[in-house]
């Protein structure tokens, strides 16, 4: 089976969030399955970071997509050696700033074109006009809105026989653009309608994918249900309901090569469930590095996140002084909402020995916060899957989460019963509001003070198999189902 995995980010080439983690790890996990007799290749825009990190790059074809001349460069993933096809066009992709926005955080004004080209080339690679004649995919897995137009091009223009899956990592991002993009995107105007890619008078890349892909997947079973309701469907619930029988929820795993406290290259000490002492040294070093008081007896709470409404972290600043008064410390790494960044920075200024606020993107610090903290806070308003709570489980840093999406599917609240049957792995806030979150954090801290019980909670999480192994098997089953049209 030949699979093209089309994505706008993949770790370690380029990363802004969980999509990169999944795009780096899932194709690798599938390619390692004994049952997988095939070849999986990653298609990605040739941002500067991608081109500089690709191993053994080679230009294999030139192609014009939406009027833009591009080169296709194949190379190897630096970690897994998997084949990558990067689309090179300096004007579109080699810019300072991020994959979606400039250095000031403003979306690139031509994102419709940039990801239109990605989608168009994905479709061309699955067509009779592919410039890679010796490699025709049987199946394409598209990820999020950035590749959502590919299934539309495949059905409407290229009449492709390749099967398609659209994987929804976050329904909140829908890639909606003005109708004036119809022409530059070379989309047939006749399908700019409700039974097509039109969405409230705009072109929606995500809706196109949901409408035209053969199968749909999302990143947890609970989120697969939630997106069919008005509460979490972001207006797409009606369409998703009509496609219910084609929609599967498969929970993300973690890349145990990258995220394993026993071998993590970012840590000064390694530890495991059987020998957890190294975690203490990492906490000590983290407190020192962040300028926090070096106190082993202060509960250290971690946050690593995009700072957006989704993540619910705006609930924290108000309650932090109450927790700080009782000796808590906070290690925060996050960027996004400038007002929230400023709130956390103000708290750091007021309580320098107990709060550390770090903006920007720092892979090394994110691993050290995960390992060095006692617990991890993730009160998301919605969370398709979430990877950080999974890292928290693996690192003996029990997560405090809300009851939604993948968080609900991966964290089991601590109570008498779950402690007794060894399923307690973290703390769950039922209603996302400041008061409930505070109660839950205090509940977690009380358990933390009881060292024996805390070890049990840590151990339950650390023993869970949250690698990609079983989810990769589920994806392979989905690939086979999609191919055979069931
Ligand atoms: P989402 O994709 O919605 O942002 P996930 O929990 O699925 O949420 O994944 C987030 C990923 O991005 C994790 O690997 C997390 O460690 C990482 N991350 C988020 N913010 C930062 C940051 N400021 N620096 C480093 N890594 C970050
Ligand atoms: C999205 C979601 C997150 C998920 C990630 C990878 O960014 O917000 O919940 O873990 O994609 O699937």
Short mmCIF file of C-alpha atoms and ligand atoms in Angstrom, two decimals:
data_model
loop_
_atom_site.label_atom_id
_atom_site.label_comp_id
_atom_site.label_asym_id
_atom_site.label_seq_id
_atom_site.Cartn_x
_atom_site.Cartn_y
_atom_site.Cartn_z
CA UNK A 1 0.00 0.00 0.00
CA UNK A 2 1.37 3.40 -0.96
CA UNK A 3 0.27 6.20 1.34
CA UNK A 4 0.78 9.92 0.92
CA UNK A 5 0.58 11.70 4.28
CA UNK A 6 -0.09 15.37 3.49
CA UNK A 7 0.54 17.84 6.29
CA UNK A 8 1.50 21.44 6.96
CA UNK A 9 3.90 20.58 9.81
CA UNK A 10 5.87 17.56 11.03
CA UNK A 11 8.33 17.24 13.90
CA UNK A 12 11.37 17.47 13.81
CA UNK A 13 11.22 19.46 10.56
CA UNK A 14 8.79 22.16 11.71
CA UNK A 15 6.37 22.40 14.62
CA UNK A 16 3.78 24.79 16.01
CA UNK A 17 1.71 22.26 17.96
CA UNK A 18 0.35 18.75 18.26
CA UNK A 19 -0.24 18.30 14.53
CA UNK A 20 3.54 18.28 14.07
CA UNK A 21 3.98 15.68 16.81
CA UNK A 22 1.40 13.44 15.15
CA UNK A 23 2.75 13.96 11.62
CA UNK A 24 6.25 13.10 12.84
CA UNK A 25 5.22 10.04 14.81
CA UNK A 26 2.22 8.40 13.14
CA UNK A 27 3.73 7.67 9.69
CA UNK A 28 6.82 6.33 11.47
CA UNK A 29 4.69 4.09 13.73
CA UNK A 30 2.70 2.78 10.77
CA UNK A 31 5.84 2.07 8.77
CA UNK A 32 7.18 0.04 11.72
CA UNK A 33 4.08 -2.18 11.89
CA UNK A 34 4.81 -5.74 10.83
CA UNK A 35 1.38 -5.86 9.20
CA UNK A 36 2.10 -2.81 7.02
CA UNK A 37 3.37 -3.94 3.67
CA UNK A 38 3.84 -0.62 2.02
CA UNK A 39 5.43 2.73 1.76
CA UNK A 40 4.32 5.93 3.45
CA UNK A 41 5.63 9.32 2.36
CA UNK A 42 5.12 12.75 3.88
CA UNK A 43 4.17 15.73 1.71
CA UNK A 44 4.97 19.10 3.28
CA UNK A 45 5.63 22.70 2.18
CA UNK A 46 9.33 23.48 1.81
CA UNK A 47 9.63 26.09 4.55
CA UNK A 48 13.26 27.14 5.14
CA UNK A 49 13.43 24.97 8.28
CA UNK A 50 12.19 21.95 6.36
CA UNK A 51 14.67 22.38 3.52
CA UNK A 52 17.58 22.85 5.90
CA UNK A 53 16.75 19.79 8.02
CA UNK A 54 15.94 17.28 5.25
CA UNK A 55 18.58 14.60 4.88
CA UNK A 56 19.92 13.85 1.37
CA UNK A 57 17.65 16.31 -0.48
CA UNK A 58 17.23 15.81 -4.20
CA UNK A 59 15.12 17.67 -6.73
CA UNK A 60 12.98 15.05 -8.44
CA UNK A 61 10.47 17.04 -10.44
CA UNK A 62 9.22 20.46 -11.41
CA UNK A 63 5.54 21.17 -11.37
CA UNK A 64 3.20 24.11 -11.86
CA UNK A 65 0.35 24.33 -9.38
CA UNK A 66 -2.22 27.15 -9.39
CA UNK A 67 0.09 29.06 -11.71
CA UNK A 68 3.09 28.74 -9.40
CA UNK A 69 6.23 26.91 -10.45
CA UNK A 70 7.39 24.56 -7.72
CA UNK A 71 10.12 21.96 -7.37
CA UNK A 72 9.53 18.70 -5.60
CA UNK A 73 12.44 17.82 -3.36
CA UNK A 74 12.60 14.39 -1.81
CA UNK A 75 14.69 13.70 1.24
CA UNK A 76 14.68 11.76 4.48
CA UNK A 77 13.28 12.60 7.89
CA UNK A 78 16.29 13.28 10.14
CA UNK A 79 15.08 10.86 12.83
CA UNK A 80 13.14 8.11 11.14
CA UNK A 81 14.60 8.13 7.64
CA UNK A 82 11.06 8.18 6.22
CA UNK A 83 10.74 9.73 2.76
CA UNK A 84 9.58 13.34 2.65
CA UNK A 85 8.42 15.21 -0.43
CA UNK A 86 8.91 18.94 0.13
CA UNK A 87 7.35 21.54 -2.15
CA UNK A 88 9.88 24.21 -2.91
CA UNK A 89 8.76 27.66 -3.92
CA UNK A 90 10.76 30.36 -2.18
CA UNK A 91 8.11 33.05 -2.63
CA UNK A 92 5.37 30.95 -1.02
CA UNK A 93 7.18 29.14 1.77
CA UNK A 94 10.66 30.48 2.53
CA UNK A 95 9.78 33.44 4.72
CA UNK A 96 10.78 34.61 8.19
CA UNK A 97 8.08 33.86 10.78
CA UNK A 98 5.97 30.72 11.19
CA UNK A 99 4.19 28.39 8.80
CA UNK A 100 0.88 30.25 9.15
CA UNK A 101 1.78 33.71 10.35
CA UNK A 102 4.48 36.37 10.22
CA UNK A 103 6.85 37.35 13.01
CA UNK A 104 4.15 39.53 14.62
CA UNK A 105 1.66 36.66 14.67
CA UNK A 106 -0.46 37.99 11.77
CA UNK A 107 -1.74 35.29 9.40
CA UNK A 108 -0.03 35.45 6.01
CA UNK A 109 -2.50 37.20 3.68
CA UNK A 110 -1.94 34.58 0.98
CA UNK A 111 -2.54 31.48 3.14
CA UNK A 112 -5.34 30.45 0.77
CA UNK A 113 -2.79 30.25 -2.02
CA UNK A 114 0.02 28.74 0.08
CA UNK A 115 -2.13 25.86 1.29
CA UNK A 116 -4.12 25.76 -1.94
CA UNK A 117 -0.83 24.89 -3.66
CA UNK A 118 -0.11 22.23 -1.04
CA UNK A 119 -3.56 20.71 -1.60
CA UNK A 120 -3.34 21.02 -5.39
CA UNK A 121 0.02 19.24 -5.50
CA UNK A 122 -1.27 16.55 -3.12
CA UNK A 123 -4.08 15.89 -5.59
CA UNK A 124 -1.76 15.97 -8.62
CA UNK A 125 0.49 13.37 -6.98
CA UNK A 126 -2.59 11.15 -6.79
CA UNK A 127 -3.49 11.67 -10.45
CA UNK A 128 -2.53 10.37 -13.87
CA UNK A 129 -0.66 13.65 -14.37
CA UNK A 130 1.63 13.04 -11.43
CA UNK A 131 5.22 14.08 -12.06
CA UNK A 132 6.29 11.15 -9.85
CA UNK A 133 5.20 8.49 -12.30
CA UNK A 134 6.87 5.65 -10.44
CA UNK A 135 5.06 6.40 -7.20
CA UNK A 136 1.29 6.63 -7.35
CA UNK A 137 -0.40 6.55 -3.92
CA UNK A 138 -3.26 4.15 -3.24
CA UNK A 139 -4.37 6.35 -0.42
CA UNK A 140 -3.87 9.88 0.84
CA UNK A 141 -4.27 10.98 4.45
CA UNK A 142 -4.92 14.72 4.63
CA UNK A 143 -4.59 16.58 7.90
CA UNK A 144 -6.66 19.60 8.92
CA UNK A 145 -7.80 22.49 6.74
CA UNK A 146 -4.39 23.12 5.21
CA UNK A 147 -4.78 19.99 3.07
CA UNK A 148 -8.60 19.97 3.03
CA UNK A 149 -8.91 21.07 -0.59
CA UNK A 150 -6.99 18.02 -1.82
CA UNK A 151 -10.01 15.66 -1.77
CA UNK A 152 -12.02 18.33 -3.65
CA UNK A 153 -9.38 18.64 -6.38
CA UNK A 154 -9.14 14.84 -6.52
CA UNK A 155 -12.87 14.39 -7.05
CA UNK A 156 -13.73 17.49 -9.08
CA UNK A 157 -10.68 18.02 -11.28
CA UNK A 158 -8.26 15.09 -11.32
CA UNK A 159 -10.92 12.31 -11.11
CA UNK A 160 -8.43 10.45 -9.00
CA UNK A 161 -8.79 6.78 -8.17
CA UNK A 162 -6.69 7.21 -5.03
CA UNK A 163 -8.79 6.98 -1.84
CA UNK A 164 -8.75 9.85 0.62
CA UNK A 165 -9.02 10.31 4.37
CA UNK A 166 -9.33 13.68 6.05
CA UNK A 167 -8.06 13.68 9.64
CA UNK A 168 -9.49 16.47 11.75
CA UNK A 169 -7.09 17.59 14.47
CA UNK A 170 -8.99 20.72 15.35
CA UNK A 171 -12.38 21.75 13.98
CA UNK A 172 -11.91 25.30 15.27
CA UNK A 173 -9.54 26.06 12.40
CA UNK A 174 -11.55 25.87 9.18
CA UNK A 175 -9.49 27.65 6.54
CA UNK A 176 -12.26 30.01 5.39
CA UNK A 177 -11.45 32.47 2.63
CA UNK A 178 -13.27 35.03 0.53
CA UNK A 179 -15.06 33.83 -2.61
CA UNK A 180 -12.66 35.96 -4.69
CA UNK A 181 -10.15 33.13 -4.17
CA UNK A 182 -12.24 30.81 -6.37
CA UNK A 183 -10.28 31.73 -9.51
CA UNK A 184 -6.73 31.73 -8.10
CA UNK A 185 -7.51 28.38 -6.47
CA UNK A 186 -8.87 27.07 -9.80
CA UNK A 187 -11.97 25.75 -8.06
CA UNK A 188 -15.05 25.03 -10.18
CA UNK A 189 -17.61 27.72 -9.31
CA UNK A 190 -20.50 25.26 -9.79
CA UNK A 191 -19.49 23.55 -6.55
CA UNK A 192 -19.40 26.77 -4.54
CA UNK A 193 -22.63 25.75 -2.84
CA UNK A 194 -23.92 23.95 0.22
CA UNK A 195 -23.25 20.57 -1.40
CA UNK A 196 -19.65 21.51 -2.04
CA UNK A 197 -16.94 23.65 -0.50
CA UNK A 198 -19.03 26.75 0.21
CA UNK A 199 -19.51 27.61 3.86
CA UNK A 200 -21.51 30.71 4.78
CA UNK A 201 -20.56 32.40 1.49
CA UNK A 202 -16.88 31.65 1.94
CA UNK A 203 -14.64 28.90 0.65
CA UNK A 204 -13.84 26.54 3.50
CA UNK A 205 -10.87 24.24 3.00
CA UNK A 206 -11.97 22.13 5.98
CA UNK A 207 -15.53 21.77 4.78
CA UNK A 208 -14.21 20.74 1.36
CA UNK A 209 -12.24 17.96 3.01
CA UNK A 210 -15.18 16.86 5.14
CA UNK A 211 -17.48 16.88 2.12
CA UNK A 212 -15.23 15.21 -0.48
CA UNK A 213 -12.94 12.82 1.43
CA UNK A 214 -13.85 9.13 1.28
CA UNK A 215 -13.40 8.72 5.03
CA UNK A 216 -12.98 11.03 7.99
CA UNK A 217 -11.06 10.56 11.18
CA UNK A 218 -10.43 12.61 14.24
CA UNK A 219 -8.04 12.28 17.13
CA UNK A 220 -10.14 10.77 19.92
CA UNK A 221 -13.40 8.81 20.16
CA UNK A 222 -15.01 11.41 22.45
CA UNK A 223 -14.14 14.27 20.09
CA UNK A 224 -15.61 12.25 17.20
CA UNK A 225 -18.93 12.34 19.08
CA UNK A 226 -18.59 15.94 20.30
CA UNK A 227 -18.07 17.41 16.82
CA UNK A 228 -21.46 16.09 15.80
CA UNK A 229 -23.11 18.39 18.35
CA UNK A 230 -23.73 22.13 18.19
CA UNK A 231 -21.58 22.64 21.31
CA UNK A 232 -18.34 21.51 19.63
CA UNK A 233 -19.25 21.30 15.94
CA UNK A 234 -18.33 24.92 15.09
CA UNK A 235 -21.18 24.93 12.57
CA UNK A 236 -20.02 21.75 10.83
CA UNK A 237 -22.06 19.41 13.07
CA UNK A 238 -24.85 18.97 10.50
CA UNK A 239 -22.48 17.87 7.74
CA UNK A 240 -20.49 15.71 10.15
CA UNK A 241 -23.67 13.98 11.25
CA UNK A 242 -24.50 13.10 7.67
CA UNK A 243 -21.03 11.57 7.41
CA UNK A 244 -21.23 9.85 10.77
CA UNK A 245 -20.79 6.34 9.38
CA UNK A 246 -17.53 7.42 7.70
CA UNK A 247 -16.12 9.11 10.81
CA UNK A 248 -13.75 7.34 13.22
CA UNK A 249 -12.06 8.63 16.38
CA UNK A 250 -8.57 7.28 17.02
CA UNK A 251 -6.72 8.59 20.03
CA UNK A 252 -3.19 9.98 19.47
CA UNK A 253 -0.19 8.23 20.90
CA UNK A 254 3.18 9.64 21.92
CA UNK A 255 6.50 9.21 20.20
CA UNK A 256 8.39 7.21 22.83
CA UNK A 257 11.69 7.96 21.09
CA UNK A 258 11.19 11.68 21.78
CA UNK A 259 9.13 11.57 24.96
CA UNK A 260 10.54 9.02 27.36
CA UNK A 261 11.94 10.09 30.77
CA UNK A 262 14.33 7.14 30.69
CA UNK A 263 16.14 8.42 27.59
CA UNK A 264 14.99 12.02 26.92
CA UNK A 265 18.00 13.91 25.52
CA UNK A 266 16.76 17.18 27.04
CA UNK A 267 17.03 15.99 30.66
CA UNK A 268 20.05 16.17 32.98
CA UNK A 269 18.95 12.95 34.72
CA UNK A 270 16.90 10.04 33.50
CA UNK A 271 14.20 8.22 35.43
CA UNK A 272 11.53 5.60 35.06
CA UNK A 273 8.66 4.20 37.06
CA UNK A 274 11.00 1.82 38.88
CA UNK A 275 13.67 4.45 39.56
CA UNK A 276 11.94 7.78 39.88
CA UNK A 277 14.57 9.61 41.99
CA UNK A 278 16.01 11.44 38.95
CA UNK A 279 12.79 13.45 38.76
CA UNK A 280 13.72 15.25 42.00
CA UNK A 281 17.04 16.43 40.55
CA UNK A 282 15.26 17.71 37.45
CA UNK A 283 12.78 19.66 39.59
CA UNK A 284 15.67 21.19 41.53
CA UNK A 285 17.51 22.17 38.34
CA UNK A 286 14.32 23.56 36.78
CA UNK A 287 13.62 25.70 39.84
CA UNK A 288 17.18 26.98 39.65
CA UNK A 289 17.06 27.64 35.92
CA UNK A 290 13.75 29.51 36.18
CA UNK A 291 14.76 31.53 39.22
CA UNK A 292 12.18 29.85 41.46
CA UNK A 293 12.86 29.12 45.10
CA UNK A 294 14.68 25.78 45.24
CA UNK A 295 12.25 24.07 47.52
CA UNK A 296 11.49 20.37 47.05
CA UNK A 297 8.44 20.77 49.29
CA UNK A 298 6.74 23.39 47.15
CA UNK A 299 4.26 21.86 44.69
CA UNK A 300 5.45 22.88 41.22
CA UNK A 301 2.68 23.16 38.61
CA UNK A 302 3.51 23.20 34.90
CA UNK A 303 1.90 24.69 31.80
CA UNK A 304 3.15 24.28 28.22
CA UNK A 305 0.61 25.53 25.75
CA UNK A 306 -0.60 27.74 23.00
CA UNK A 307 -2.37 30.53 24.90
CA UNK A 308 -5.78 30.56 23.24
CA UNK A 309 -9.41 30.40 24.35
CA UNK A 310 -9.39 26.64 23.61
CA UNK A 311 -6.87 25.92 26.35
CA UNK A 312 -8.82 27.57 29.21
CA UNK A 313 -5.67 28.99 30.77
CA UNK A 314 -7.30 32.42 31.16
CA UNK A 315 -8.88 30.88 34.27
CA UNK A 316 -5.51 30.64 35.99
CA UNK A 317 -4.26 34.19 36.73
CA UNK A 318 -7.20 35.04 38.98
CA UNK A 319 -6.68 32.02 41.23
CA UNK A 320 -2.88 31.89 41.18
CA UNK A 321 -2.34 34.32 44.11
CA UNK A 322 -4.48 32.02 46.30
CA UNK A 323 -2.33 29.02 45.42
CA UNK A 324 0.88 31.03 45.68
CA UNK A 325 -0.11 32.05 49.21
CA UNK A 326 -0.12 28.37 50.09
CA UNK A 327 3.36 27.82 48.68
CA UNK A 328 2.63 26.69 45.10
CA UNK A 329 5.01 27.43 42.27
CA UNK A 330 4.24 27.77 38.54
CA UNK A 331 6.46 27.04 35.54
CA UNK A 332 4.67 28.42 32.49
CA UNK A 333 5.73 28.16 28.85
CA UNK A 334 3.26 29.57 26.38
CA UNK A 335 2.60 32.08 23.65
CA UNK A 336 -0.43 33.45 21.94
CA UNK A 337 -2.97 35.75 23.57
CA UNK A 338 -0.93 38.87 24.45
CA UNK A 339 -3.25 39.90 27.30
CA UNK A 340 -2.87 36.51 28.95
CA UNK A 341 0.90 36.57 28.39
CA UNK A 342 0.95 39.96 30.16
CA UNK A 343 -1.14 38.60 33.09
CA UNK A 344 1.33 35.77 33.64
CA UNK A 345 4.30 38.14 33.28
CA UNK A 346 2.77 40.49 35.87
CA UNK A 347 2.39 37.55 38.26
CA UNK A 348 6.02 36.62 37.64
CA UNK A 349 7.06 40.17 38.48
CA UNK A 350 5.00 40.14 41.66
CA UNK A 351 6.07 36.66 42.80
CA UNK A 352 9.48 36.02 41.18
CA UNK A 353 10.33 33.14 43.53
CA UNK A 354 7.09 31.34 42.72
CA UNK A 355 6.13 32.14 39.14
CA UNK A 356 8.17 31.76 35.98
CA UNK A 357 6.59 32.91 32.73
CA UNK A 358 8.35 32.02 29.49
CA UNK A 359 7.12 33.08 26.07
CA UNK A 360 8.26 31.82 22.68
CA UNK A 361 8.71 28.28 21.53
CA UNK A 362 11.26 26.17 23.44
CA UNK A 363 11.38 22.44 22.87
CA UNK A 364 14.10 21.90 25.52
CA UNK A 365 12.26 23.80 28.25
CA UNK A 366 8.99 22.04 27.40
CA UNK A 367 10.58 18.65 28.14
CA UNK A 368 12.09 19.95 31.39
CA UNK A 369 8.79 21.43 32.57
CA UNK A 370 7.11 18.11 31.83
CA UNK A 371 9.75 16.18 33.78
CA UNK A 372 10.51 18.65 36.57
CA UNK A 373 6.99 19.64 37.61
CA UNK A 374 4.85 17.76 40.10
CA UNK A 375 1.65 18.18 38.09
CA UNK A 376 0.55 19.60 34.77
CA UNK A 377 -2.43 21.93 34.18
CA UNK A 378 -4.60 21.62 31.06
CA UNK A 379 -8.15 22.92 31.64
CA UNK A 380 -9.12 23.04 27.95
CA UNK A 381 -12.59 24.19 26.94
CA UNK A 382 -12.35 21.65 24.14
CA UNK A 383 -9.48 19.36 23.25
CA UNK A 384 -9.57 17.11 20.19
CA UNK A 385 -6.91 14.89 21.74
CA UNK A 386 -4.12 16.78 23.46
CA UNK A 387 -0.60 15.43 23.71
CA UNK A 388 0.66 17.24 26.79
CA UNK A 389 -1.57 15.29 29.17
CA UNK A 390 -0.14 12.12 27.61
CA UNK A 391 3.40 13.39 28.16
CA UNK A 392 2.39 14.19 31.75
CA UNK A 393 1.25 10.59 32.27
CA UNK A 394 4.49 9.21 30.84
CA UNK A 395 6.65 11.59 32.91
CA UNK A 396 5.03 10.91 36.30
CA UNK A 397 3.54 14.42 36.24
CA UNK A 398 -0.17 13.75 36.76
CA UNK A 399 -2.30 16.01 34.57
CA UNK A 400 -5.15 18.20 35.85
CA UNK A 401 -7.58 18.30 32.94
CA UNK A 402 -11.13 19.13 31.95
CA UNK A 403 -13.66 16.52 30.93
CA UNK A 404 -13.58 16.94 27.17
CA UNK A 405 -12.37 15.24 23.98
CA UNK A 406 -9.12 13.34 24.25
CA UNK A 407 -8.58 14.52 27.82
CA UNK A 408 -11.70 12.60 28.86
CA UNK A 409 -10.44 9.58 26.92
CA UNK A 410 -6.96 9.52 28.43
CA UNK A 411 -7.03 10.72 32.06
CA UNK A 412 -8.84 8.96 34.88
CA UNK A 413 -9.80 11.07 37.89
CA UNK A 414 -8.37 10.16 41.28
CA UNK A 415 -10.89 9.05 43.88
CA UNK A 416 -11.26 6.22 46.36
CA UNK A 417 -12.51 3.78 43.75
CA UNK A 418 -9.93 4.59 41.04
CA UNK A 419 -7.15 4.40 43.61
CA UNK A 420 -8.37 1.02 44.73
CA UNK A 421 -8.50 -0.43 41.22
CA UNK A 422 -5.25 1.28 40.11
CA UNK A 423 -6.84 3.38 37.36
CA UNK A 424 -6.30 6.82 38.94
CA UNK A 425 -3.90 8.78 36.71
CA UNK A 426 -4.77 12.45 37.21
CA UNK A 427 -7.46 14.94 38.14
CA UNK A 428 -10.54 15.86 36.15
CA UNK A 429 -12.45 19.16 36.39
CA UNK A 430 -16.04 18.56 35.32
CA UNK A 431 -17.01 22.18 34.63
CA UNK A 432 -14.44 24.52 33.25
CA UNK A 433 -14.67 27.53 35.54
CA UNK A 434 -12.26 29.19 37.89
CA UNK A 435 -13.86 27.94 41.11
CA UNK A 436 -13.98 24.26 40.04
CA UNK A 437 -10.43 24.41 38.72
CA UNK A 438 -9.20 25.82 42.02
CA UNK A 439 -11.00 23.08 43.96
CA UNK A 440 -9.46 20.43 41.71
CA UNK A 441 -5.94 21.85 41.96
CA UNK A 442 -6.27 21.92 45.74
CA UNK A 443 -7.54 18.34 45.68
CA UNK A 444 -4.48 17.32 43.64
CA UNK A 445 -2.14 19.12 46.05
CA UNK A 446 -3.68 17.29 49.01
CA UNK A 447 -3.00 13.96 47.32
CA UNK A 448 0.53 15.15 46.45
CA UNK A 449 1.24 15.68 50.16
CA UNK A 450 0.51 12.00 50.76
CA UNK A 451 3.67 10.67 49.10
CA UNK A 452 2.62 7.02 49.02
CA UNK A 453 -0.68 7.69 47.29
CA UNK A 454 1.01 10.13 44.90
CA UNK A 455 3.52 7.46 43.85
CA UNK A 456 0.61 5.19 43.09
CA UNK A 457 -1.05 7.81 40.86
CA UNK A 458 2.25 8.47 39.08
CA UNK A 459 2.90 4.80 38.66
CA UNK A 460 -0.57 4.12 37.21
CA UNK A 461 0.06 6.77 34.54
CA UNK A 462 3.63 5.72 33.81
CA UNK A 463 2.58 2.12 33.29
CA UNK A 464 -0.10 2.96 30.73
CA UNK A 465 0.78 2.11 27.16
CA UNK A 466 0.31 5.44 25.41
CA UNK A 467 2.76 4.76 22.61
CA UNK A 468 1.50 4.83 19.03
CA UNK A 469 1.49 1.03 18.81
CA UNK A 470 -2.21 0.35 19.16
CA UNK A 471 -3.43 3.56 17.45
CA UNK A 472 -1.16 2.86 14.47
CA UNK A 473 -2.93 -0.49 14.11
CA UNK A 474 -6.28 1.34 14.19
CA UNK A 475 -5.09 3.71 11.43
CA UNK A 476 -3.92 0.80 9.34
CA UNK A 477 -7.36 -0.79 9.72
CA UNK A 478 -8.88 2.53 8.61
CA UNK A 479 -6.52 2.65 5.60
CA UNK A 480 -7.60 -0.85 4.60
CA UNK A 481 -11.28 -0.07 5.07
CA UNK A 482 -10.93 3.10 3.00
CA UNK A 483 -9.10 1.30 0.24
CA UNK A 484 -11.66 -1.43 0.00
CA UNK A 485 -14.49 1.09 0.10
CA UNK A 486 -16.23 -0.37 3.14
P1 LIG B 1 -2.27 21.76 20.37
O1 LIG B 1 -1.82 21.01 19.19
O2 LIG B 1 -3.72 22.06 20.39
O3 LIG B 1 -1.47 22.99 20.61
P2 LIG B 1 -1.34 19.43 21.91
O4 LIG B 1 -1.36 19.17 23.36
O5 LIG B 1 -1.87 18.38 21.03
O6 LIG B 1 -2.05 20.83 21.67
O7 LIG B 1 0.16 19.64 21.43
C1 LIG B 1 0.93 20.73 21.75
C2 LIG B 1 2.37 20.43 21.42
O8 LIG B 1 3.08 21.65 21.28
C3 LIG B 1 3.07 19.67 22.52
O9 LIG B 1 4.11 18.88 21.98
C4 LIG B 1 3.65 20.80 23.37
O10 LIG B 1 4.73 20.39 24.16
C5 LIG B 1 4.06 21.77 22.30
N1 LIG B 1 4.12 23.17 22.70
C6 LIG B 1 3.08 24.03 22.88
N2 LIG B 1 3.54 25.26 23.18
C7 LIG B 1 4.88 25.17 23.20
C8 LIG B 1 5.94 26.11 23.45
N3 LIG B 1 5.69 27.39 23.75
N4 LIG B 1 7.21 25.66 23.39
C9 LIG B 1 7.48 24.37 23.09
N5 LIG B 1 6.53 23.45 22.85
C10 LIG B 1 5.26 23.84 22.90
C1 LIG B 2 -4.74 19.83 17.51
C2 LIG B 2 -5.55 19.70 18.78
C3 LIG B 2 -4.93 18.78 19.81
C4 LIG B 2 -4.38 17.51 19.16
C5 LIG B 2 -3.45 17.87 18.03
C6 LIG B 2 -2.87 16.65 17.33
O1 LIG B 2 -3.82 20.83 17.55
O2 LIG B 2 -5.83 20.96 19.36
O3 LIG B 2 -5.90 18.44 20.78
O4 LIG B 2 -3.70 16.74 20.12
O5 LIG B 2 -4.13 18.62 17.07
O6 LIG B 2 -3.85 15.78 16.87
#
